[in-house]
XYZ file of N, CA and C in Angstrom:
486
model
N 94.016 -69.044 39.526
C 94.129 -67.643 39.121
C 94.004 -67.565 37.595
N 93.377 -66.685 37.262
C 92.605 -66.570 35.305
C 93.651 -66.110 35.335
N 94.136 -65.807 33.761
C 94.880 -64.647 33.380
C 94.743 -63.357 33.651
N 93.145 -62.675 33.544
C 92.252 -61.710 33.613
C 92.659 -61.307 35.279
N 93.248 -62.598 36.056
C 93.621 -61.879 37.656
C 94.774 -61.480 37.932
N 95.974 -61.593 36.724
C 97.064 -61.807 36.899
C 97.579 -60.195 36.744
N 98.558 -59.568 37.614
C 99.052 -58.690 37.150
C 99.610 -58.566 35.840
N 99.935 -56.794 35.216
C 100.704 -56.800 33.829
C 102.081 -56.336 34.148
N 102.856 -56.753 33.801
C 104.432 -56.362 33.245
C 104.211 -55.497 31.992
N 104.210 -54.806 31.774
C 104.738 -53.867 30.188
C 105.909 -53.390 29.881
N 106.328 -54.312 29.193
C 108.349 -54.000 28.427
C 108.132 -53.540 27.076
N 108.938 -52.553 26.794
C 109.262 -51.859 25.578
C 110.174 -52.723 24.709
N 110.257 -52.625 23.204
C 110.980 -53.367 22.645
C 112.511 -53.247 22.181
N 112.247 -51.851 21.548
C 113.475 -51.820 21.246
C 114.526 -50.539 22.457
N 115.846 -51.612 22.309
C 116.851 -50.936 23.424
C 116.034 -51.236 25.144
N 115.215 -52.143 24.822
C 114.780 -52.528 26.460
C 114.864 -54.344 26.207
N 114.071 -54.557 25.233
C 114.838 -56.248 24.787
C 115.622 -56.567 23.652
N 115.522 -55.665 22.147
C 115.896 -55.711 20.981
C 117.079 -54.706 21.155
N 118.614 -55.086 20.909
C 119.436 -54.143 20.388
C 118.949 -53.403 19.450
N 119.094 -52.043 19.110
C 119.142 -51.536 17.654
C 120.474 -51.259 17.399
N 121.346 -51.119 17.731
C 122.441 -49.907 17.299
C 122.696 -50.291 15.909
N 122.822 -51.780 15.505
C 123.343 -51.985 14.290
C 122.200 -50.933 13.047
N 121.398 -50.749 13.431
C 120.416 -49.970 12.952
C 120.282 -48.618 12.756
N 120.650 -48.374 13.925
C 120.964 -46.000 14.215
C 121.324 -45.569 12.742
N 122.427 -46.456 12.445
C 123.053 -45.466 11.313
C 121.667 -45.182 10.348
N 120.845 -45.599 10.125
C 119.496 -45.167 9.467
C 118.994 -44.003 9.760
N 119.071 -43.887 11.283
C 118.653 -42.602 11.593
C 119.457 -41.279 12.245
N 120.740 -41.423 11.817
C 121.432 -40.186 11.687
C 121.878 -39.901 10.494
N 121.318 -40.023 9.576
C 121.547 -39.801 8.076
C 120.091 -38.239 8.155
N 120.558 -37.681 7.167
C 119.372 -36.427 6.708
C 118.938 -37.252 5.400
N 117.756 -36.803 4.752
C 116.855 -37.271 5.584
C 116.754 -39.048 6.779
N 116.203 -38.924 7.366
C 116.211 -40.462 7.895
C 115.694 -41.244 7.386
N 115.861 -42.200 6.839
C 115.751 -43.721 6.599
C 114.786 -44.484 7.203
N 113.502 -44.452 7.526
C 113.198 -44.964 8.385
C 112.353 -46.266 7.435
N 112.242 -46.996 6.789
C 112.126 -47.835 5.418
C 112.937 -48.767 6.018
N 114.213 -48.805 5.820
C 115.295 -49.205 6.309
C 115.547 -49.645 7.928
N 115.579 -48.738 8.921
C 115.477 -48.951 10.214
C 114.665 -50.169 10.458
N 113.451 -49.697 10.148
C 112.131 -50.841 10.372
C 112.931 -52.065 10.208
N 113.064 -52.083 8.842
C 113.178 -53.148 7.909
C 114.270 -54.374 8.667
N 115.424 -53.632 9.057
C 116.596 -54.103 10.101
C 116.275 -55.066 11.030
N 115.017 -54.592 11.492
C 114.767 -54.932 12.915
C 114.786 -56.314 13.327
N 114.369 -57.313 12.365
C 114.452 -58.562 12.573
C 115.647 -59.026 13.026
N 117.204 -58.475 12.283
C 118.204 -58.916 12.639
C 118.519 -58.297 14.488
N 117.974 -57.584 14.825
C 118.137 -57.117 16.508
C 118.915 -58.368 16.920
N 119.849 -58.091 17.847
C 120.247 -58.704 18.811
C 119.239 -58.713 20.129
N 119.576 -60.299 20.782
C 118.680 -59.392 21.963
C 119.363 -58.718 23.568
N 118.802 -58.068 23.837
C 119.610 -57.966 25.363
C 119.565 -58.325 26.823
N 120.502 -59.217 26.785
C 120.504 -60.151 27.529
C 119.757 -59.816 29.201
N 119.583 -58.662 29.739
C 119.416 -58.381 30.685
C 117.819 -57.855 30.824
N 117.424 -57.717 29.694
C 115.617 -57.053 29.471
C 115.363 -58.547 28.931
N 115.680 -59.699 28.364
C 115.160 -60.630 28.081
C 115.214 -61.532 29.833
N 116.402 -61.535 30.174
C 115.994 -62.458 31.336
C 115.171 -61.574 32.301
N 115.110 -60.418 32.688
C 113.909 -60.041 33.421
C 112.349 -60.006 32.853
N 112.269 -60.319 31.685
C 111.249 -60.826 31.147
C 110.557 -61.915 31.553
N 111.649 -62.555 31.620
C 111.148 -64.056 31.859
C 111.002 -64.392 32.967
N 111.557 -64.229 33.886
C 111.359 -63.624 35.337
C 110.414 -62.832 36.065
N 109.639 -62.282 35.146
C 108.549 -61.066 35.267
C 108.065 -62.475 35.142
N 107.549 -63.213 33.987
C 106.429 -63.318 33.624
C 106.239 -64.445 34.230
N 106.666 -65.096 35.418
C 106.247 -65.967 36.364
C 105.065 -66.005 37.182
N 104.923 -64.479 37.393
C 104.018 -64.080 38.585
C 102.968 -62.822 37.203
N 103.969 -62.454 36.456
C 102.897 -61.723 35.436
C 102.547 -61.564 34.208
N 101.595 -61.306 33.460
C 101.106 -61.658 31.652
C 102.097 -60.465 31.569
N 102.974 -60.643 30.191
C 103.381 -59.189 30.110
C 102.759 -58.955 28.814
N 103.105 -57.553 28.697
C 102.434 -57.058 27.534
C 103.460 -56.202 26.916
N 103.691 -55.929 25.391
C 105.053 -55.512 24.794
C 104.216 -54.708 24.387
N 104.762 -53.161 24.631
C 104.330 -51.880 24.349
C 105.105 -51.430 23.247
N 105.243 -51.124 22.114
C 106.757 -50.582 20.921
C 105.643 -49.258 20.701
N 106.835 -48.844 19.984
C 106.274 -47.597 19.197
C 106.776 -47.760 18.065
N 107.208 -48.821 17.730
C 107.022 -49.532 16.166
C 105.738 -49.014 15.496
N 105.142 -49.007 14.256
C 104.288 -49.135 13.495
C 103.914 -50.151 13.762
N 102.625 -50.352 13.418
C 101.787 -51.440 12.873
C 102.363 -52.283 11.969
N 102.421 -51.726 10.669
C 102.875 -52.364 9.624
C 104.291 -53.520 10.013
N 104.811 -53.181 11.466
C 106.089 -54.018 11.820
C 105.475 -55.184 12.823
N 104.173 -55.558 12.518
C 103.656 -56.528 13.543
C 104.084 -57.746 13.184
N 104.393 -58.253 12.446
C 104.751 -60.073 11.873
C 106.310 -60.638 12.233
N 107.151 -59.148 11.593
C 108.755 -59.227 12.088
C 108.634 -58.953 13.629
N 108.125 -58.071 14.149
C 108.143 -58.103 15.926
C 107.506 -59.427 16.492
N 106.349 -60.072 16.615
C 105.917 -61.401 16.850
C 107.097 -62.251 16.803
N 107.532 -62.634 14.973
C 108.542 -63.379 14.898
C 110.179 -63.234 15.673
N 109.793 -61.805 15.898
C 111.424 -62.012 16.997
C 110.729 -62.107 18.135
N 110.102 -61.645 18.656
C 109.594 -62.197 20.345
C 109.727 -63.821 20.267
N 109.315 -64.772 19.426
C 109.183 -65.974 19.367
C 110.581 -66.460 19.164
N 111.378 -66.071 18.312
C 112.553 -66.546 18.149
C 113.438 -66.368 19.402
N 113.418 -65.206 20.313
C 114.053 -64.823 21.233
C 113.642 -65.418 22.225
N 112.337 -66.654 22.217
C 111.784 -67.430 23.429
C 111.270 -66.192 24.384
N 110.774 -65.447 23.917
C 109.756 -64.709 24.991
C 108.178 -65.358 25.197
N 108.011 -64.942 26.045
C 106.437 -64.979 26.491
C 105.683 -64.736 25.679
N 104.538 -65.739 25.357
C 103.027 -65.038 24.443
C 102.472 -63.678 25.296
N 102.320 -62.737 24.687
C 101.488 -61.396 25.256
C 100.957 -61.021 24.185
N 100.507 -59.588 24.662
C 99.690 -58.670 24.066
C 100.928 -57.211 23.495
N 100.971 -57.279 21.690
C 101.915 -56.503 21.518
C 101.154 -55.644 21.242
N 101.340 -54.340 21.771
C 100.736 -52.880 21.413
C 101.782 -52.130 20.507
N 101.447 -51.524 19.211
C 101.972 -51.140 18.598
C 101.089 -49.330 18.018
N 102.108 -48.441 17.210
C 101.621 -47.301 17.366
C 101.219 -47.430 15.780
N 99.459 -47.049 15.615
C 99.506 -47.142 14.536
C 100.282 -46.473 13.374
N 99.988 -46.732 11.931
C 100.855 -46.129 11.413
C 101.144 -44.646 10.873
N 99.826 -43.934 11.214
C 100.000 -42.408 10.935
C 99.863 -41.857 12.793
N 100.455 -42.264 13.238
C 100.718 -41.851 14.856
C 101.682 -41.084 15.165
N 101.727 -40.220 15.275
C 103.307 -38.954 15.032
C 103.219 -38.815 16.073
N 102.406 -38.838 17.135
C 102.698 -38.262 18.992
C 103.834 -39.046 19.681
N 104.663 -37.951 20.522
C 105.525 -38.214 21.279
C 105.632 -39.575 21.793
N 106.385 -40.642 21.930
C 106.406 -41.940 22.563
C 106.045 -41.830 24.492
N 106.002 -40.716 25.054
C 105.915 -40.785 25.884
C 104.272 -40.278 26.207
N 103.749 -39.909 25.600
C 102.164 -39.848 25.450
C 101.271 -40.830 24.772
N 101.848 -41.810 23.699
C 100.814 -42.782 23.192
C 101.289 -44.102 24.398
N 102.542 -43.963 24.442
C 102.874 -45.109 25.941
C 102.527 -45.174 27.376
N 101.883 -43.669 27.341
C 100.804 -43.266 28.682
C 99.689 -44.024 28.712
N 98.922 -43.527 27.617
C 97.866 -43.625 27.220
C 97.277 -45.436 27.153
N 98.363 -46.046 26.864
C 98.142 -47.274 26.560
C 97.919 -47.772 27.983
N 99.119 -47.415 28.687
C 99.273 -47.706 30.143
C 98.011 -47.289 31.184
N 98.000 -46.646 31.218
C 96.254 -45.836 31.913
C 95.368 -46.402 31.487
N 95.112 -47.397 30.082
C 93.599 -48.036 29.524
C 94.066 -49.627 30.130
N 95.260 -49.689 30.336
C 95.341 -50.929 30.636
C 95.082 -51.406 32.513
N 95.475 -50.279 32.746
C 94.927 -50.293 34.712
C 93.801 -49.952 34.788
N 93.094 -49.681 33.835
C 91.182 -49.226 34.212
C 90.418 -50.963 34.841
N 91.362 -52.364 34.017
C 91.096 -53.181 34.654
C 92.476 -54.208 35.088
N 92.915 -53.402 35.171
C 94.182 -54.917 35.733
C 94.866 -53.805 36.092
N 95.844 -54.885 37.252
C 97.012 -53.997 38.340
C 98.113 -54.317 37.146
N 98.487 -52.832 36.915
C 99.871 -52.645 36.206
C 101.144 -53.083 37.016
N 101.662 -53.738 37.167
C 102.895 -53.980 37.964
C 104.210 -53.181 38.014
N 104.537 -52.962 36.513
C 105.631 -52.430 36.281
C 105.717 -51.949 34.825
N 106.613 -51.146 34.219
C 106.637 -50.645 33.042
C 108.382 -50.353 32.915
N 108.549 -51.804 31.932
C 110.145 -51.362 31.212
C 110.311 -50.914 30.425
N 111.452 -49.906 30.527
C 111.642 -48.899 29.214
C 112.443 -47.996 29.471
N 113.476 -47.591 27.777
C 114.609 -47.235 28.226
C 114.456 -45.772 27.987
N 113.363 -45.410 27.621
C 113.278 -43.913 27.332
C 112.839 -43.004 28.327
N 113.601 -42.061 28.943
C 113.737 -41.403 30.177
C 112.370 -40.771 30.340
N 111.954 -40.029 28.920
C 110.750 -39.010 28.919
C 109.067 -40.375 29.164
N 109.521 -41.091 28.799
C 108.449 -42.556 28.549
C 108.244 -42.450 30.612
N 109.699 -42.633 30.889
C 109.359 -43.366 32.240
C 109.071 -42.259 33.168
N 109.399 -40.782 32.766
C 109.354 -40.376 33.556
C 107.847 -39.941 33.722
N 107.340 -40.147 32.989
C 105.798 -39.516 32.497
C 104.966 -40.569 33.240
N 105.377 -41.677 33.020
C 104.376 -43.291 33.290
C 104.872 -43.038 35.265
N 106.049 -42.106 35.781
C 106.198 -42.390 37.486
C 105.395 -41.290 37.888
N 105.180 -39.933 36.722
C 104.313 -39.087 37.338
C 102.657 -39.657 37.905
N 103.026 -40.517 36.308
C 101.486 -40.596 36.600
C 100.968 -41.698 37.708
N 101.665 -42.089 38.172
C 102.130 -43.117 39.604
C 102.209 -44.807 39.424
N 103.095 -44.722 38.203
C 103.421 -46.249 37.379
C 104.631 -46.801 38.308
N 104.988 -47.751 38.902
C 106.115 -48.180 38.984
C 107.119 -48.522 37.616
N 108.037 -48.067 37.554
C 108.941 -47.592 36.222
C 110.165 -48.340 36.611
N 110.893 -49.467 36.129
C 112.348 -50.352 35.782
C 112.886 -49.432 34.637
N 113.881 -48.684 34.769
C 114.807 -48.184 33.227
C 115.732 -49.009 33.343
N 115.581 -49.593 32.085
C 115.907 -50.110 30.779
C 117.401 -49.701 30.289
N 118.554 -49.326 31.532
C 120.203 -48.728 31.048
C 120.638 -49.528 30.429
N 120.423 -50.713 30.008
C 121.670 -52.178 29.784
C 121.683 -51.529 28.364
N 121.150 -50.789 27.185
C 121.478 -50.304 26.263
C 122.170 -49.340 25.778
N 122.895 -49.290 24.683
C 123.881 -47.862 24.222
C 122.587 -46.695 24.142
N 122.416 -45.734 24.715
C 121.612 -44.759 24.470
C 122.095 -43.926 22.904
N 120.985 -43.657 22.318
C 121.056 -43.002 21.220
C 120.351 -41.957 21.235
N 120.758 -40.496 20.573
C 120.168 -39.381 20.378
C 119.683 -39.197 19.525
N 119.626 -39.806 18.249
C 118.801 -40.395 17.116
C 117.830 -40.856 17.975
N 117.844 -41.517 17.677
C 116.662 -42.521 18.460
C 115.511 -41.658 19.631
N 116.271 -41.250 20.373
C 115.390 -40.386 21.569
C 114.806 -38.948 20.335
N 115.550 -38.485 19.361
C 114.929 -37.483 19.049
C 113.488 -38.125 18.205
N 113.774 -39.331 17.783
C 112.757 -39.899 16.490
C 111.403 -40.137 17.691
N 111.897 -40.710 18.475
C 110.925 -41.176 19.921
C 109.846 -39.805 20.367
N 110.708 -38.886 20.483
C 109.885 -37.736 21.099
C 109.496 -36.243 19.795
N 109.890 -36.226 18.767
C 110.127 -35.266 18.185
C 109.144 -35.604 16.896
N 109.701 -36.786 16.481
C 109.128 -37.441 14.935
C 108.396 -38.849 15.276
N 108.230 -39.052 16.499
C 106.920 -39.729 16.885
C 106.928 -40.920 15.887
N 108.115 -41.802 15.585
C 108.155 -42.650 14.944
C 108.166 -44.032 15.590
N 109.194 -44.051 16.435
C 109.222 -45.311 17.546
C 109.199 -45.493 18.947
């Protein structure tokens, strides 16, 4: 079996494998911080329950790490996937003048990626993300093992940052 035959797993990064919370406080400040947030990210904890189904996924499938990180956060994200012993994949990231909702550029990615490979599954802790990816007839795992943040969900859907 190629890779090219293998089903995809697609896990989200942060609050589906990367803690943030030590981070939020960046983004409940006026204005937000988001310089800072980014910047944090390396120190993430990981979570223990999106990392071992990771690894577990990726027995039977390539996964592919979907963020709505920036671009500019591609070297610190790599380097924690590697440090955290994850799987080599394919990290999709939102470029850096990308302001659309996380639950429309995480569609979008998802739909170009089943034009040739069976999507398997899509982890992720953002309700509007998953609920969009089951309309569109994704099999959807949410991603609860994290503290939910309202920061965070507003930056996700509102300010199209992560």
């Amino acid at each position: 079996m190629t890779n090219n035959s293998r089903p995809v797993a697609v896990f989200d990064i942060d609050n589906t494998l990367a803690d943030t919370t030590h981070r939020q406080r960046f983004l409940e400040r006026k204005p937000r911080d988001w310089r800072a947030f980014f910047a944090a990210a390396p120190q993430d904890p990981p979570l223990a329950e999106g990392i071992a189904l990771a690894l577990r996924t990726a027995a039977e499938c390539e996964l592919v790490y979907l963020t709505g990180r920036p671009a500019r956060c591609r070297r610190d994200t790599l380097d924690w996937l590697a440090v955290h012993g994850l799987p080599e994949g394919r990290v999709s990231m939102r470029a850096d003048g990308d302001r659309r909702p996380a639950r429309v550029t995480k569609l979008e990615l998802l739909r170009e990626l089943a034009l040739g490979r069976e999507v398997r599954m899509l982890v992720d802790d953002d309700e509007l993300v998953c609920q969009a990816a089951e309309r569109a007839g994704f099999t959807v795992v949410r991603a609860r093992w994290a503290v939910p943040s309202a920061a965070l969900t507003d930056a996700q859907e509102r300010e199209g940052r992560t």
